[in-house]
Amino acid sequence: MCQGRFDFAGLFSISFFNLGSKVIGSIISLKGIVDIFIPIGGKIMIQGDNVILKGLEPDDIKERHLWLNDPEITNYFTNLSSIHLSRNDLEKWYENISQKKSQEIHFSIFTKEPKHIGGAQLKSIDWKNRNAELGIFIGDKSKWGKGFGTDATKSLIFFGFNELNLHRIWLKVDPENLAALKCYQKTGFIQEGILREDVFRKGRFHDTIIMSILANQVLRKVNEK
């Protein structure tokens, strides 16, 4: 296997991997912050410091089924906190999102071992206005509080801005979800506002915080390194 590399003003580089004369994939590296491997004709794979984000596959549904029926994991999920999902429900969901690839991109989160530990997504992608909603969860509770969510969030942000050419990435978070808030603030998200009593969960209404990050914020941080 051989490799060719092109650098662009010192900000990012693209490496092409070949078998003989055939290009089998490429890696986009943004100053060593995150590597995005794009296999030819295959699933996208994003490599962070401690995690790898791979395009969601049918084989990943088994773990998701267990995680999404665990109330401790879905406690702050706006649409799943009190709903039981069958394996068939998730398989139908997978078929549905497979038809919406221009609007949603779903990933499974793996450690470097590799071990499947969670999921992430960019959805509601608005190509005209170049924005998308980010969602992420760590389903393996033994990995909570160890930085995997932060690394996955950072990696997905760079993918959205540098590979999809997005301008703004936004998200919703429950004010009581302190671990998630800490993760998003650490990765550069800024609070835009609050949707008052936006979600009814566990017998009462809850506020929702809207946060976002802009591409130029990330570029400034890269230039400062």
Coordinates of C-alpha atoms in Angstrom, one line a residue:
M1 CA 0.0 0.0 0.0
C2 CA 1.4 3.4 -0.9
Q3 CA 0.2 6.9 0.1
G4 CA 0.2 10.3 -1.5
R5 CA -0.2 13.5 0.6
F6 CA -1.3 17.0 -0.2
D7 CA -1.1 19.9 2.2
F8 CA -3.3 23.0 2.1
A9 CA -1.8 26.2 3.7
G10 CA -0.8 24.2 6.7
L11 CA -4.4 23.9 7.9
F12 CA -5.3 20.5 6.7
S13 CA -4.0 17.7 4.5
I14 CA -5.5 15.0 2.3
S15 CA -3.8 11.6 2.1
F16 CA -4.7 9.1 -0.6
F17 CA -4.2 5.4 0.0
N18 CA -3.6 3.1 -3.0
L19 CA -3.3 -0.5 -3.8
G20 CA -1.2 -0.6 -6.9
S21 CA -2.8 2.1 -9.1
K22 CA -6.2 2.0 -7.4
V23 CA -7.2 4.6 -4.8
I24 CA -9.0 2.7 -1.9
G25 CA -9.6 5.7 0.3
S26 CA -8.4 9.0 1.7
I27 CA -7.7 10.6 5.1
I28 CA -8.4 14.3 5.8
S29 CA -6.3 15.5 8.7
L30 CA -6.9 18.9 10.3
K31 CA -3.6 19.8 12.0
G32 CA -3.7 16.4 13.7
I33 CA -6.9 17.2 15.6
V34 CA -9.0 14.6 13.8
D35 CA -8.5 12.2 11.0
I36 CA -11.4 11.4 8.6
F37 CA -11.0 8.2 6.6
I38 CA -13.3 8.0 3.6
P39 CA -13.2 4.6 1.9
I40 CA -14.0 4.5 -1.8
G41 CA -17.5 3.0 -2.1
G42 CA -17.7 2.4 1.7
K43 CA -18.8 3.8 5.0
I44 CA -17.3 7.0 6.4
M45 CA -14.9 6.4 9.3
I46 CA -13.8 9.3 11.6
Q47 CA -10.9 8.8 13.9
G48 CA -10.6 11.0 17.0
D49 CA -8.1 10.8 19.8
N50 CA -9.8 7.9 21.6
V51 CA -12.8 7.0 19.5
I52 CA -13.7 5.9 16.0
L53 CA -17.0 6.9 14.5
K54 CA -18.2 4.5 11.8
G55 CA -21.2 4.7 9.6
L56 CA -24.1 2.9 11.4
E57 CA -24.5 -0.7 10.3
P58 CA -27.3 -3.3 10.8
D59 CA -25.0 -5.3 13.1
D60 CA -24.9 -2.3 15.5
I61 CA -28.7 -2.5 16.1
K62 CA -28.4 -5.2 18.8
E63 CA -26.5 -3.0 21.2
R64 CA -28.6 0.1 20.4
H65 CA -31.7 -2.0 21.2
L66 CA -30.4 -2.7 24.7
W67 CA -29.2 0.9 25.3
L68 CA -32.4 2.6 24.1
N69 CA -34.5 0.6 26.5
D70 CA -32.4 1.5 29.5
P71 CA -34.1 4.3 31.4
E72 CA -30.8 5.5 32.9
I73 CA -29.4 6.0 29.4
T74 CA -32.5 7.6 27.9
N75 CA -33.3 9.7 31.0
Y76 CA -32.8 13.0 29.1
F77 CA -33.9 11.8 25.6
T78 CA -36.9 13.9 24.7
N79 CA -38.7 11.2 22.7
L80 CA -37.6 7.9 24.3
S81 CA -37.6 8.4 28.0
S82 CA -40.8 6.4 28.6
I83 CA -41.1 4.4 25.4
H84 CA -40.2 0.7 24.9
L85 CA -38.5 0.0 21.6
S86 CA -38.6 -3.5 20.1
R87 CA -35.8 -4.8 17.9
N88 CA -38.3 -4.7 15.0
D89 CA -38.9 -0.9 15.7
L90 CA -35.2 -0.2 15.5
E91 CA -34.8 -2.3 12.3
K92 CA -37.6 -0.3 10.7
W93 CA -36.0 2.9 11.9
Y94 CA -32.7 1.9 10.3
E95 CA -34.4 1.2 7.0
N96 CA -36.1 4.6 7.2
I97 CA -32.9 6.6 7.8
S98 CA -31.1 4.6 5.1
Q99 CA -33.5 6.4 2.7
K100 CA -32.7 9.8 4.1
K101 CA -28.9 9.9 3.7
S102 CA -29.0 13.5 2.3
Q103 CA -30.7 14.7 5.5
E104 CA -29.2 12.5 8.2
I105 CA -25.9 10.8 8.8
H106 CA -25.7 8.3 11.6
F107 CA -22.6 6.8 13.3
S108 CA -21.7 4.2 15.8
I109 CA -19.0 5.1 18.3
F110 CA -16.2 2.7 19.0
T111 CA -13.2 2.7 21.2
K112 CA -9.8 2.0 19.6
E113 CA -10.0 -1.7 20.8
P114 CA -12.6 -1.6 19.1
K115 CA -15.6 -1.8 21.3
H116 CA -19.0 -0.4 20.4
I117 CA -20.0 2.2 23.1
G118 CA -22.6 4.6 21.6
G119 CA -24.0 6.5 18.8
A120 CA -23.9 9.9 17.1
Q121 CA -25.6 11.7 14.3
L122 CA -26.0 14.9 12.2
K123 CA -29.6 15.3 11.3
S124 CA -32.0 17.9 9.9
I125 CA -29.2 18.8 7.5
D126 CA -30.0 22.0 5.7
W127 CA -27.7 22.2 2.7
K128 CA -28.9 25.6 1.6
N129 CA -28.2 27.3 4.9
R130 CA -25.4 24.9 5.8
N131 CA -26.5 23.8 9.2
A132 CA -27.4 20.6 11.0
E133 CA -28.4 19.3 14.4
L134 CA -26.0 17.2 16.4
G135 CA -27.0 14.3 18.6
I136 CA -24.8 11.9 20.6
F137 CA -25.0 9.4 23.4
I138 CA -22.7 6.9 25.2
G139 CA -24.6 3.7 25.8
D140 CA -21.9 1.8 27.5
K141 CA -22.2 3.1 31.1
S142 CA -18.7 1.8 32.0
K143 CA -17.4 4.5 29.6
W144 CA -19.3 7.4 31.2
G145 CA -17.2 10.3 32.5
K146 CA -14.0 9.2 30.7
G147 CA -14.0 11.7 27.8
F148 CA -15.3 9.5 25.1
G149 CA -18.4 11.7 24.5
T150 CA -16.3 14.8 24.3
D151 CA -13.9 13.2 21.8
A152 CA -16.8 11.9 19.7
T153 CA -18.5 15.3 19.8
K154 CA -15.2 17.1 18.7
S155 CA -14.7 14.6 15.9
L156 CA -18.2 15.0 14.6
I157 CA -17.9 18.8 14.7
F158 CA -14.8 18.7 12.5
F159 CA -16.4 16.3 10.1
G160 CA -19.4 18.5 9.7
F161 CA -17.4 21.7 9.1
N162 CA -14.6 20.3 7.0
E163 CA -16.1 17.4 5.1
L164 CA -19.8 18.6 4.8
N165 CA -18.9 22.3 4.6
L166 CA -21.4 23.2 7.2
H167 CA -21.4 26.7 8.7
R168 CA -23.4 26.0 11.9
I169 CA -24.0 23.0 14.1
W170 CA -26.6 23.1 16.8
L171 CA -28.1 20.9 19.5
K172 CA -30.7 20.6 22.2
V173 CA -29.9 19.7 25.8
D174 CA -31.8 19.4 29.0
P175 CA -30.6 21.9 31.6
E176 CA -30.4 19.1 34.2
N177 CA -28.1 17.0 32.0
L178 CA -25.0 18.5 33.6
A179 CA -22.6 15.9 32.0
A180 CA -23.8 16.7 28.5
L181 CA -23.6 20.5 29.2
K182 CA -20.0 20.2 30.3
C183 CA -19.1 18.2 27.2
Y184 CA -20.7 20.7 24.8
Q185 CA -19.2 23.7 26.5
K186 CA -15.8 22.0 26.5
T187 CA -16.1 21.4 22.7
G188 CA -17.0 25.1 22.0
F189 CA -20.8 25.2 21.9
I190 CA -22.4 28.4 23.1
Q191 CA -25.9 28.7 24.5
E192 CA -28.2 30.6 22.2
G193 CA -31.4 30.5 24.2
I194 CA -33.9 28.4 26.2
L195 CA -37.2 26.9 25.0
R196 CA -39.3 27.2 28.1
E197 CA -41.2 24.1 29.2
D198 CA -40.6 22.6 25.8
V199 CA -40.7 18.9 26.8
F200 CA -43.1 16.9 29.0
R201 CA -41.3 14.2 30.8
K202 CA -41.9 12.2 34.0
G203 CA -45.0 14.1 34.9
R204 CA -43.8 17.7 34.3
F205 CA -42.6 20.1 31.7
H206 CA -38.9 20.7 31.2
D207 CA -36.9 23.6 29.6
T208 CA -34.6 22.8 26.6
I209 CA -31.3 24.7 26.0
I210 CA -30.3 25.5 22.4
M211 CA -26.6 25.6 21.8
S212 CA -24.5 26.0 18.7
I213 CA -21.0 26.3 17.3
L214 CA -19.9 28.0 14.1
A215 CA -17.2 27.0 11.6
N216 CA -15.2 30.2 12.1
Q217 CA -14.9 29.5 15.8
V218 CA -13.2 26.2 15.1
L219 CA -11.0 27.7 12.4
R220 CA -9.8 30.4 14.8
K221 CA -8.9 27.7 17.4
V222 CA -7.0 25.8 14.7
N223 CA -5.0 28.9 13.7
E224 CA -4.1 29.6 17.3
K225 CA -2.4 26.1 17.7

